Amino acid sequence: MIRLLVILFTLLLAAPAGAHKLKVFASAEGTDIVGSAYFAGGDKAAGVPGRILGADGSLVAVFATAADGTFRQGVTARMDHIIAVESEDGHAARFTLPAAELPSSLPEGKAAAVSADTAALEAAVARQIRPLREQLDSYEERIRLHDLMGGIGTIFGLFGCWAWLQSRRRGP
Amino acid sequence: MAHIPDGVLSNPVLVAGGILAMAGVARGLRELEPVRVPKVAMLSAVMFVASLIHLPAGPASVHLLLNGMAGMVLGWAAFPALLAALLLQAVMFGFGGLLVLGVNTLNMAAPAVLAGLVFRRLWNPAQPRRAALAAALCSGGAVLLTGLMVAGSLAASGREFEAAARLVVLTHLPVMGIEAVFASAAIGLLARVKPEALA
C-alpha cells in the first residue's frame, strides 16, 4: 500500500503542471531564439516538445524545453519565425518572432553592413529587456478579481434573461 | 485538462462534440423550469470561479471542476450551466476556445449528467449519511470520466491515448479527492436540511 502511494506520488512529481493554458514567449539574442514556455499563472512548463517554423511554415528546428521551461535555438535566416509548443495532454501555444528582432547580419535581411559593436549592443539590450517583456506577457494572462466578478455577473444576467423570456412565453 | 484549446482537435471531433453538446443543451433548457433558473445560474457561476482558481497540488497546479456536484443538483440543466461558464472562460481569459466549446462542454457536462443519474439511483431521503457517501462517489467519478473523455477526444484526433490519459488522469487524482470531500459535505448538508433541492 505504502509502495503504491510512493509510486503514485513520484508519478505526480513527474507530471507537468495541470494548469489551463500553455504560453510560450521568445525573443532574439544575437542569432539565437531564446524563450520559455509556461502555464498561465507562471508555472514553468518543463520538457515540452516544440518546433520552430519559418514564415512559410517550413520546419526550421525541433527542441524540448529544459527543466525551467526555457529553450535556446540558433537560426540561420532573418525572417519571421513561429515558435509552436505542444504538450502531450493537449495544451498548445504559438508565438511569432518578427524578423525585425533578428540581427541584420543574417541572410535574407537588408545589406549586412552592421559593425560588430552594433551587434553586441543589440544582443546586450535584448538580454536586458527580456525579463521585462516576459513579465508583461505573463501579466496579460493574470486573472484579476474584477474579471471574476464580471464573469459571475454576466452568468447571472444570461440566466436572468432566459428566465424572463421563459416567463413571458408561458404567460403570467 | 478539461480546457482543450483551439487548434488541437481534428474537425470531425469538433463537429461531433458540437452536435452532441447542442443536443444536451437543448434537452437541459427544455426541462428547465423558470423557477429553477437561479439555481442553474448559481452553479454555473460557482463552476466558472472554481475552475479559475488554481490550487497547488504538490509541484503541479490544478483546479476544481465541480461538474459532478452540478450534475447532482441540476441534472440535464448542467449542460447550459457549463456552456455559459466555459463560454465566458474562453471569451474573457482564453481558457479553452470557441471552436472547441462544444467538445469541452460535452466532456464536462456528460459526466455531470451521468453523476446526477447515478446519484438519484443511490440516494434515499431516509438516509442522509448514505447521500454524502454517494455524492463523494459520483463527484469523484465525474472528474475521472471527464479526464478519460478529454484523453479520448485527443486520441480521436490522432494523439496517443495512453500518454494523454495518463497525464490527465494522474494530475486529476488530487482533484478527485478534494471534490469527493467537498461534494460529500455540500450534498450531505443539502440532503439533511433541504432535500427538495436535490429532487
Short mmCIF file of N, CA and C in Angstrom, two decimals, chain B residues 54-131:
data_model
loop_
_atom_site.label_atom_id
_atom_site.label_comp_id
_atom_site.label_asym_id
_atom_site.label_seq_id
_atom_site.Cartn_x
_atom_site.Cartn_y
_atom_site.Cartn_z
N HIS B 54 -6.55 28.29 -9.06
CA HIS B 54 -5.61 27.18 -9.11
C HIS B 54 -5.17 26.80 -7.71
N LEU B 55 -5.15 25.50 -7.46
CA LEU B 55 -4.68 25.02 -6.17
C LEU B 55 -3.34 24.34 -6.39
N PRO B 56 -2.37 24.64 -5.52
CA PRO B 56 -1.11 23.90 -5.64
C PRO B 56 -1.32 22.47 -5.15
N ALA B 57 -1.02 21.48 -5.98
CA ALA B 57 -1.11 20.08 -5.57
C ALA B 57 0.27 19.49 -5.77
N GLY B 58 1.10 19.61 -4.73
CA GLY B 58 2.49 19.22 -4.90
C GLY B 58 3.12 20.18 -5.89
N PRO B 59 3.86 19.68 -6.86
CA PRO B 59 4.51 20.55 -7.82
C PRO B 59 3.56 21.02 -8.92
N ALA B 60 2.47 20.31 -9.11
CA ALA B 60 1.54 20.67 -10.17
C ALA B 60 0.50 21.64 -9.61
N SER B 61 -0.11 22.42 -10.50
CA SER B 61 -1.21 23.25 -10.05
C SER B 61 -2.46 22.81 -10.80
N VAL B 62 -3.50 22.54 -10.05
CA VAL B 62 -4.73 22.04 -10.66
C VAL B 62 -5.88 22.92 -10.22
N HIS B 63 -7.05 22.70 -10.80
CA HIS B 63 -8.21 23.47 -10.37
C HIS B 63 -9.39 22.52 -10.26
N LEU B 64 -10.37 22.92 -9.47
CA LEU B 64 -11.55 22.08 -9.30
C LEU B 64 -12.44 22.17 -10.54
N LEU B 65 -13.19 21.12 -10.80
CA LEU B 65 -14.15 21.15 -11.91
C LEU B 65 -15.57 21.34 -11.37
N LEU B 66 -15.88 20.60 -10.30
CA LEU B 66 -17.20 20.66 -9.65
C LEU B 66 -18.34 20.26 -10.58
N ASN B 67 -18.01 19.57 -11.69
CA ASN B 67 -19.10 19.20 -12.60
C ASN B 67 -19.98 18.11 -12.01
N GLY B 68 -19.39 17.20 -11.21
CA GLY B 68 -20.20 16.15 -10.59
C GLY B 68 -21.27 16.75 -9.68
N MET B 69 -20.84 17.74 -8.88
CA MET B 69 -21.80 18.34 -7.96
C MET B 69 -22.92 19.05 -8.73
N ALA B 70 -22.53 19.77 -9.79
CA ALA B 70 -23.53 20.46 -10.60
C ALA B 70 -24.52 19.45 -11.18
N GLY B 71 -24.02 18.31 -11.64
CA GLY B 71 -24.90 17.30 -12.21
C GLY B 71 -25.88 16.75 -11.19
N MET B 72 -25.41 16.57 -9.96
CA MET B 72 -26.29 16.02 -8.92
C MET B 72 -27.41 17.00 -8.57
N VAL B 73 -27.09 18.29 -8.59
CA VAL B 73 -28.10 19.28 -8.23
C VAL B 73 -28.98 19.63 -9.43
N LEU B 74 -28.38 19.69 -10.63
CA LEU B 74 -29.09 20.25 -11.78
C LEU B 74 -29.65 19.21 -12.74
N GLY B 75 -29.05 18.02 -12.79
CA GLY B 75 -29.45 17.05 -13.81
C GLY B 75 -29.05 17.54 -15.19
N TRP B 76 -29.97 17.46 -16.17
CA TRP B 76 -29.64 17.84 -17.55
C TRP B 76 -29.32 19.33 -17.66
N ALA B 77 -29.80 20.15 -16.72
CA ALA B 77 -29.52 21.58 -16.80
C ALA B 77 -28.03 21.86 -16.60
N ALA B 78 -27.24 20.82 -16.25
CA ALA B 78 -25.79 21.02 -16.15
C ALA B 78 -25.21 21.43 -17.50
N PHE B 79 -25.85 20.99 -18.60
CA PHE B 79 -25.34 21.36 -19.93
C PHE B 79 -25.35 22.86 -20.16
N PRO B 80 -26.52 23.54 -20.05
CA PRO B 80 -26.47 25.00 -20.23
C PRO B 80 -25.61 25.70 -19.19
N ALA B 81 -25.58 25.19 -17.96
CA ALA B 81 -24.77 25.82 -16.92
C ALA B 81 -23.30 25.79 -17.31
N LEU B 82 -22.83 24.63 -17.80
CA LEU B 82 -21.43 24.51 -18.17
C LEU B 82 -21.12 25.28 -19.44
N LEU B 83 -22.09 25.30 -20.36
CA LEU B 83 -21.85 26.06 -21.60
C LEU B 83 -21.61 27.53 -21.28
N ALA B 84 -22.44 28.09 -20.40
CA ALA B 84 -22.27 29.50 -20.04
C ALA B 84 -20.92 29.73 -19.37
N ALA B 85 -20.57 28.85 -18.42
CA ALA B 85 -19.30 29.04 -17.70
C ALA B 85 -18.11 28.92 -18.64
N LEU B 86 -18.13 27.91 -19.53
CA LEU B 86 -16.99 27.70 -20.43
C LEU B 86 -16.91 28.80 -21.48
N LEU B 87 -18.08 29.27 -21.94
CA LEU B 87 -18.09 30.34 -22.94
C LEU B 87 -17.39 31.58 -22.38
N LEU B 88 -17.74 31.93 -21.14
CA LEU B 88 -17.14 33.12 -20.55
C LEU B 88 -15.66 32.93 -20.30
N GLN B 89 -15.26 31.72 -19.89
CA GLN B 89 -13.83 31.49 -19.68
C GLN B 89 -13.07 31.62 -20.98
N ALA B 90 -13.68 31.15 -22.08
CA ALA B 90 -12.99 31.23 -23.37
C ALA B 90 -12.91 32.67 -23.83
N VAL B 91 -14.01 33.42 -23.67
CA VAL B 91 -14.04 34.78 -24.18
C VAL B 91 -13.18 35.71 -23.32
N MET B 92 -13.28 35.56 -22.00
CA MET B 92 -12.60 36.51 -21.12
C MET B 92 -11.14 36.19 -20.88
N PHE B 93 -10.81 34.90 -20.80
CA PHE B 93 -9.45 34.54 -20.39
C PHE B 93 -8.71 33.71 -21.42
N GLY B 94 -9.38 33.30 -22.49
CA GLY B 94 -8.70 32.47 -23.47
C GLY B 94 -8.44 31.06 -22.98
N PHE B 95 -9.15 30.60 -21.93
CA PHE B 95 -9.04 29.21 -21.49
C PHE B 95 -9.98 28.39 -22.36
N GLY B 96 -9.43 27.38 -23.02
CA GLY B 96 -10.25 26.66 -23.98
C GLY B 96 -10.34 27.51 -25.24
N GLY B 97 -11.42 27.37 -25.98
CA GLY B 97 -11.55 28.16 -27.20
C GLY B 97 -12.98 28.10 -27.68
N LEU B 98 -13.30 28.94 -28.67
CA LEU B 98 -14.68 28.99 -29.13
C LEU B 98 -15.02 27.80 -30.02
N LEU B 99 -14.08 27.37 -30.86
CA LEU B 99 -14.38 26.26 -31.75
C LEU B 99 -14.53 24.95 -30.98
N VAL B 100 -13.78 24.79 -29.90
CA VAL B 100 -13.84 23.55 -29.14
C VAL B 100 -14.85 23.63 -28.01
N LEU B 101 -15.65 24.71 -28.01
CA LEU B 101 -16.60 24.90 -26.91
C LEU B 101 -17.52 23.68 -26.77
N GLY B 102 -17.99 23.15 -27.91
CA GLY B 102 -18.88 22.00 -27.88
C GLY B 102 -18.23 20.80 -27.23
N VAL B 103 -17.00 20.48 -27.66
CA VAL B 103 -16.31 19.32 -27.12
C VAL B 103 -16.06 19.51 -25.62
N ASN B 104 -15.58 20.71 -25.24
CA ASN B 104 -15.31 20.95 -23.83
C ASN B 104 -16.58 20.86 -22.98
N THR B 105 -17.68 21.41 -23.51
CA THR B 105 -18.95 21.33 -22.78
C THR B 105 -19.37 19.88 -22.60
N LEU B 106 -19.28 19.12 -23.71
CA LEU B 106 -19.67 17.71 -23.65
C LEU B 106 -18.80 16.95 -22.66
N ASN B 107 -17.47 17.18 -22.71
CA ASN B 107 -16.55 16.45 -21.85
C ASN B 107 -16.83 16.69 -20.37
N MET B 108 -17.35 17.87 -20.05
CA MET B 108 -17.62 18.15 -18.64
C MET B 108 -19.08 17.87 -18.26
N ALA B 109 -20.01 18.12 -19.20
CA ALA B 109 -21.42 18.02 -18.84
C ALA B 109 -21.94 16.58 -18.90
N ALA B 110 -21.45 15.78 -19.84
CA ALA B 110 -21.93 14.41 -19.92
C ALA B 110 -21.62 13.62 -18.64
N PRO B 111 -20.37 13.70 -18.10
CA PRO B 111 -20.13 13.05 -16.81
C PRO B 111 -20.99 13.64 -15.69
N ALA B 112 -21.26 14.95 -15.78
CA ALA B 112 -22.10 15.59 -14.76
C ALA B 112 -23.50 14.98 -14.76
N VAL B 113 -24.10 14.87 -15.95
CA VAL B 113 -25.45 14.31 -16.04
C VAL B 113 -25.46 12.87 -15.54
N LEU B 114 -24.43 12.12 -15.96
CA LEU B 114 -24.33 10.72 -15.53
C LEU B 114 -24.22 10.63 -14.00
N ALA B 115 -23.40 11.52 -13.42
CA ALA B 115 -23.25 11.53 -11.96
C ALA B 115 -24.61 11.79 -11.31
N GLY B 116 -25.38 12.72 -11.91
CA GLY B 116 -26.70 13.03 -11.37
C GLY B 116 -27.62 11.83 -11.41
N LEU B 117 -27.60 11.11 -12.54
CA LEU B 117 -28.48 9.93 -12.68
C LEU B 117 -28.10 8.84 -11.67
N VAL B 118 -26.78 8.59 -11.56
CA VAL B 118 -26.32 7.55 -10.62
C VAL B 118 -26.68 7.95 -9.19
N PHE B 119 -26.50 9.26 -8.90
CA PHE B 119 -26.78 9.72 -7.53
C PHE B 119 -28.25 9.51 -7.17
N ARG B 120 -29.12 9.82 -8.14
CA ARG B 120 -30.55 9.64 -7.85
C ARG B 120 -30.89 8.17 -7.60
N ARG B 121 -30.17 7.28 -8.29
CA ARG B 121 -30.37 5.85 -8.09
C ARG B 121 -29.95 5.43 -6.68
N LEU B 122 -28.83 6.03 -6.21
CA LEU B 122 -28.27 5.61 -4.92
C LEU B 122 -28.94 6.32 -3.74
N TRP B 123 -29.51 7.48 -4.02
CA TRP B 123 -29.95 8.35 -2.92
C TRP B 123 -31.26 7.85 -2.32
N ASN B 124 -31.30 7.92 -1.00
CA ASN B 124 -32.51 7.56 -0.29
C ASN B 124 -32.73 8.63 0.77
N PRO B 125 -33.83 9.43 0.64
CA PRO B 125 -34.02 10.56 1.57
C PRO B 125 -33.99 10.15 3.04
N ALA B 126 -34.27 8.89 3.32
CA ALA B 126 -34.29 8.46 4.71
C ALA B 126 -32.90 8.31 5.29
N GLN B 127 -31.87 8.26 4.42
CA GLN B 127 -30.52 8.02 4.93
C GLN B 127 -29.56 9.10 4.46
N PRO B 128 -29.52 10.25 5.17
CA PRO B 128 -28.66 11.36 4.75
C PRO B 128 -27.18 10.96 4.69
N ARG B 129 -26.76 10.05 5.57
CA ARG B 129 -25.35 9.70 5.57
C ARG B 129 -24.98 9.01 4.26
N ARG B 130 -25.91 8.20 3.78
CA ARG B 130 -25.65 7.50 2.53
C ARG B 130 -25.58 8.49 1.36
N ALA B 131 -26.35 9.59 1.47
CA ALA B 131 -26.31 10.60 0.41
C ALA B 131 -24.91 11.20 0.31
#
